[in-house]
Amino acid sequence: MALDIYLPIAEVSVNGPLLVALGAGVGFISGLFGIGGGFLMTPILVFLGIPPAVAVASLASHVAASSTSSVISYTRARAVDFRMGGVLASGGVVGSIVGVEVFRWIRLIGQADLVVSLSYLIFLGVIGGLMLSESLTTIIRSRRGGSQPQNRDRRPPLLYGLPFKVKFPKSRMYISIIPPIALGVFVGMLSAIMGVGGGFILVPAMIYLLRMPANVVVGTSLFQIIITTTLTSVLQAGRNQTVDIVLATLLLIGGVIGAQLGAKASSRFRAEELRAILALIVLAVGLRMGLGLFLTPTEPFVLMTGSGG
Amino acid sequence: MMVQTAPVPPSVSAALTTTEVRVTSGFQGARIVLYGAVFDPSHQPSDIVVLVRGPEQPIRIAHKVRIAGLWINSRPVVFHGAPGFYKAASTRPLDQIAGFGVLRRLGAGIDHLAINAPAEQRVETRYGVKDVVVNRLGADYLDWRQAVVRLKAKMGLYEEDDHGVIFVDQNLFKADITLPTDAPIGRYQAQILLFQNGQLVSQRVRELDVKKVGLQRSLYLFAHFHPWTYGLVSVSIALAAGWAASAAFRRS
């Protein structure tokens, strides 16, 4: 079949239209929820038989593409806090460099499977669960017509007590830059290990920890994702030669279009409903990835493919 | 009166229909036919064994073990000497063609491949006997080795075909070699062995190149020889595509 395309770096043959459609689907989710979509795409690509190292590395540029596509729309809607995005990204850069080294070591001792599955299970499970319960509470409360408790004006000492305060006019905040940088480092490390942009952690963390206004969260998170994934992509290509340009291009053709449609569609939904749907997706992926740890494997041995495993 | 000439030793000759497999963007694997002939004036019953080996690759393999309710990988074991592709085709089951020792020496048949895990072995003196090879995997060693073969076979990379060589005419034989899409890139060797009465009497070696061509090759070389530039180019394409899509949607 002429629709199958041989990938020069991954050295496997894949169905072209299927990858474009996948890219579009994940791109749509990315634009809709303001996340990179890597947490969905990495498991799918690995399932399709693409070596994990290549999947993770090539995905970074796909995520950069769909994030760029939707960030431009959010910029037009003036929903990006570039200063906050820059602070987060500076932490993200440090985190991803450290994360790449940590992951290298984990692969060497052959525990990459375990660490990846466990991180998916723990982080996606916890975040999905928290988001789901929070958004359901909000939805139920607004259905009952009760008043929303105002906690916007609380000033947590974590944000306001620490030194190095900076003004973030876009977010109407004047907080220490230590928590956002720490968040950036943490997300950067996780993204290198899990092969994700980190949006699914950033978005809730920006809302609940940094108390940023909800309307700038999505655009800002996407902006920081562009910076870290661009760096990750170049680093992976330069150090590991694992970026498959054909794979990345196939994914991003669908991805950029899907992201545009997603960003448009997002205005039609209520924020808490969107969060509830995202929470369900996140939970499902986390449980699916974690399930493998508990089921008795049909094949007790695993080949560690690729140069590094 | 008949002239008694020295008996002509039997010999085998063979050729591949293709000696170069080109991996293009539409690569779906390849099917290569090997043709050969047996020259034997005495017309002894002959058996043919064809061994095709791909470039050697070390294999890392791990065993899943249950710890605290979780299935996790054990420490990976590295096996050496494993060809990236292996096919043994013969006119009859190998054990009917030749004895164990002969097959083992030639590496004919998956069971006789010289795959081992040198890092797990050490030589020591036991009960006063010198140079005893002790394997750290112990009795499980065979399970490990079988797992390597089983997993490779599942990917279509290892195959043994008892009737893969067919005599199409009295002395003319043929064998089909199928390379899957996952077949490694590199130089392959096809060994054509002629057996008579359980002994190897003649052999030929034919070579086969599996290589990337065209765009596939250019991209592969670009990625490996100018990795940083490659990274910058690929990410620029991504960012430009994102921008272009956004611009296109704005107009519409």
CSV table of C-alpha atoms in Angstrom, one decimal, chain B residues 24-190:
chain,number,residue,atom,x,y,z
B,24,THR,CA,12.7,4.0,0.1
B,25,SER,CA,9.8,6.0,1.7
B,26,GLY,CA,7.4,3.3,0.5
B,27,PHE,CA,9.5,0.4,1.8
B,28,GLN,CA,7.3,-2.6,2.7
B,29,GLY,CA,9.9,-5.2,3.1
B,30,ALA,CA,11.4,-7.2,0.3
B,31,ARG,CA,11.2,-10.7,-1.3
B,32,ILE,CA,14.4,-12.0,-2.7
B,33,VAL,CA,14.7,-15.3,-4.6
B,34,LEU,CA,17.8,-17.4,-4.4
B,35,TYR,CA,18.5,-19.8,-7.3
B,36,GLY,CA,21.2,-22.4,-7.3
B,37,ALA,CA,22.4,-25.5,-8.9
B,38,VAL,CA,24.2,-28.6,-7.7
B,39,PHE,CA,27.0,-30.0,-9.9
B,40,ASP,CA,27.6,-33.6,-9.1
B,41,PRO,CA,28.4,-36.2,-11.8
B,42,SER,CA,27.9,-39.0,-9.3
B,43,HIS,CA,24.3,-37.9,-8.6
B,44,GLN,CA,24.5,-38.6,-4.8
B,45,PRO,CA,21.4,-37.5,-2.9
B,46,SER,CA,22.0,-33.9,-2.0
B,47,ASP,CA,20.6,-31.6,0.7
B,48,ILE,CA,20.8,-27.8,0.5
B,49,VAL,CA,20.8,-25.4,3.5
B,50,VAL,CA,20.6,-21.7,3.0
B,51,LEU,CA,21.5,-19.4,5.9
B,52,VAL,CA,20.9,-15.7,5.7
B,53,ARG,CA,22.3,-13.5,8.3
B,54,GLY,CA,21.8,-9.7,8.8
B,55,PRO,CA,24.2,-7.4,10.5
B,56,GLU,CA,25.0,-8.3,14.1
B,57,GLN,CA,23.4,-6.3,16.9
B,58,PRO,CA,23.8,-6.7,20.6
B,59,ILE,CA,20.5,-7.4,22.3
B,60,ARG,CA,19.3,-6.0,25.6
B,61,ILE,CA,16.6,-8.1,27.2
B,62,ALA,CA,14.9,-7.9,30.6
B,63,HIS,CA,12.7,-10.3,32.5
B,64,LYS,CA,9.6,-9.0,34.1
B,65,VAL,CA,9.4,-9.8,37.8
B,66,ARG,CA,6.8,-9.1,40.4
B,67,ILE,CA,7.9,-6.9,43.3
B,68,ALA,CA,5.4,-5.6,45.8
B,69,GLY,CA,2.5,-6.3,43.5
B,70,LEU,CA,4.1,-4.4,40.5
B,71,TRP,CA,5.5,-6.1,37.4
B,72,ILE,CA,8.9,-4.5,36.8
B,73,ASN,CA,11.9,-5.2,34.6
B,74,SER,CA,14.8,-7.0,36.0
B,75,ARG,CA,18.4,-5.9,35.3
B,76,PRO,CA,18.8,-6.1,31.5
B,77,VAL,CA,21.1,-8.8,30.1
B,78,VAL,CA,23.1,-8.1,27.0
B,79,PHE,CA,23.4,-10.9,24.4
B,80,HIS,CA,26.1,-10.8,21.8
B,81,GLY,CA,26.5,-12.6,18.5
B,82,ALA,CA,22.9,-12.3,17.5
B,83,PRO,CA,22.4,-11.4,13.9
B,84,GLY,CA,19.8,-8.7,13.2
B,85,PHE,CA,18.1,-11.1,10.8
B,86,TYR,CA,18.4,-14.8,10.5
B,87,LYS,CA,16.8,-17.3,8.2
B,88,ALA,CA,17.6,-20.9,7.9
B,89,ALA,CA,16.0,-22.6,4.9
B,90,SER,CA,16.6,-26.2,4.0
B,91,THR,CA,15.3,-29.1,1.9
B,92,ARG,CA,14.6,-31.2,5.0
B,93,PRO,CA,14.5,-30.7,8.7
B,94,LEU,CA,18.1,-29.8,9.7
B,95,ASP,CA,18.5,-32.6,12.2
B,96,GLN,CA,17.9,-35.1,9.4
B,97,ILE,CA,20.5,-33.4,7.1
B,98,ALA,CA,23.5,-33.4,9.5
B,99,GLY,CA,24.5,-34.3,13.0
B,100,PHE,CA,24.5,-32.0,16.0
B,101,GLY,CA,28.2,-31.2,15.9
B,102,VAL,CA,28.2,-30.2,12.2
B,103,LEU,CA,25.2,-28.0,12.6
B,104,ARG,CA,26.6,-26.4,15.7
B,105,ARG,CA,29.9,-25.6,14.1
B,106,LEU,CA,28.2,-24.0,11.1
B,107,GLY,CA,25.6,-22.1,13.2
B,108,ALA,CA,22.9,-23.8,11.1
B,109,GLY,CA,19.5,-23.5,12.8
B,110,ILE,CA,18.3,-21.1,15.4
B,111,ASP,CA,19.2,-23.5,18.2
B,112,HIS,CA,22.8,-23.4,17.0
B,113,LEU,CA,23.3,-19.7,16.8
B,114,ALA,CA,26.2,-18.6,18.8
B,115,ILE,CA,24.3,-16.2,21.0
B,116,ASN,CA,25.7,-15.6,24.5
B,117,ALA,CA,25.9,-13.1,27.2
B,118,PRO,CA,29.6,-12.6,28.0
B,119,ALA,CA,29.0,-10.1,30.8
B,120,GLU,CA,27.1,-12.8,32.7
B,121,GLN,CA,29.9,-15.4,32.4
B,122,ARG,CA,33.1,-15.8,34.2
B,123,VAL,CA,35.7,-18.4,34.1
B,124,GLU,CA,36.8,-19.9,37.4
B,125,THR,CA,38.3,-23.0,38.9
B,126,ARG,CA,35.8,-25.3,40.5
B,127,TYR,CA,36.5,-28.5,42.3
B,128,GLY,CA,40.1,-28.2,41.0
B,129,VAL,CA,38.9,-28.1,37.4
B,130,LYS,CA,40.3,-25.1,35.6
B,131,ASP,CA,38.5,-22.8,33.2
B,132,VAL,CA,34.9,-23.7,34.1
B,133,VAL,CA,32.5,-21.3,32.5
B,134,VAL,CA,30.0,-20.2,35.1
B,135,ASN,CA,26.9,-18.3,34.1
B,136,ARG,CA,25.3,-15.8,36.6
B,137,LEU,CA,21.9,-16.5,35.1
B,138,GLY,CA,22.3,-20.1,36.2
B,139,ALA,CA,19.7,-22.6,35.1
B,140,ASP,CA,17.5,-19.8,33.8
B,141,TYR,CA,20.1,-19.1,31.1
B,142,LEU,CA,18.2,-21.2,28.5
B,143,ASP,CA,14.9,-19.4,29.2
B,144,TRP,CA,16.7,-16.1,28.5
B,145,ARG,CA,18.2,-17.4,25.3
B,146,GLN,CA,14.9,-18.8,24.1
B,147,ALA,CA,13.2,-15.5,24.9
B,148,VAL,CA,15.6,-13.7,22.6
B,149,VAL,CA,14.8,-16.1,19.8
B,150,ARG,CA,11.0,-16.0,20.5
B,151,LEU,CA,10.8,-12.2,20.5
B,152,LYS,CA,12.9,-11.9,17.3
B,153,ALA,CA,10.8,-14.6,15.6
B,154,LYS,CA,7.6,-12.7,16.6
B,155,MET,CA,9.0,-9.7,14.8
B,156,GLY,CA,9.6,-11.8,11.7
B,157,LEU,CA,13.4,-11.4,12.0
B,158,TYR,CA,14.2,-15.0,12.9
B,159,GLU,CA,12.9,-17.9,10.9
B,160,GLU,CA,13.6,-21.5,10.3
B,161,ASP,CA,11.9,-23.2,7.3
B,162,ASP,CA,12.3,-27.0,7.0
B,163,HIS,CA,11.1,-26.9,3.4
B,164,GLY,CA,12.3,-23.5,2.4
B,165,VAL,CA,14.6,-24.8,-0.3
B,166,ILE,CA,12.8,-26.6,-3.1
B,167,PHE,CA,14.4,-28.5,-6.0
B,168,VAL,CA,12.6,-27.1,-9.1
B,169,ASP,CA,14.4,-29.3,-11.5
B,170,GLN,CA,16.8,-32.2,-11.1
B,171,ASN,CA,19.8,-30.1,-10.0
B,172,LEU,CA,18.2,-26.7,-9.8
B,173,PHE,CA,16.9,-25.3,-6.5
B,174,LYS,CA,15.3,-22.2,-5.2
B,175,ALA,CA,14.6,-20.5,-1.9
B,176,ASP,CA,12.5,-17.4,-1.0
B,177,ILE,CA,13.9,-14.9,1.4
B,178,THR,CA,11.4,-12.4,2.9
B,179,LEU,CA,12.7,-9.3,4.6
B,180,PRO,CA,10.2,-7.6,6.9
B,181,THR,CA,10.0,-3.8,7.1
B,182,ASP,CA,11.8,-4.0,10.4
B,183,ALA,CA,14.8,-5.8,8.8
B,184,PRO,CA,18.0,-3.9,9.9
B,185,ILE,CA,19.9,-1.8,7.4
B,186,GLY,CA,23.4,-3.2,6.5
B,187,ARG,CA,25.2,-6.0,4.8
B,188,TYR,CA,23.6,-9.5,4.7
B,189,GLN,CA,25.3,-12.8,4.0
B,190,ALA,CA,23.6,-15.8,2.4
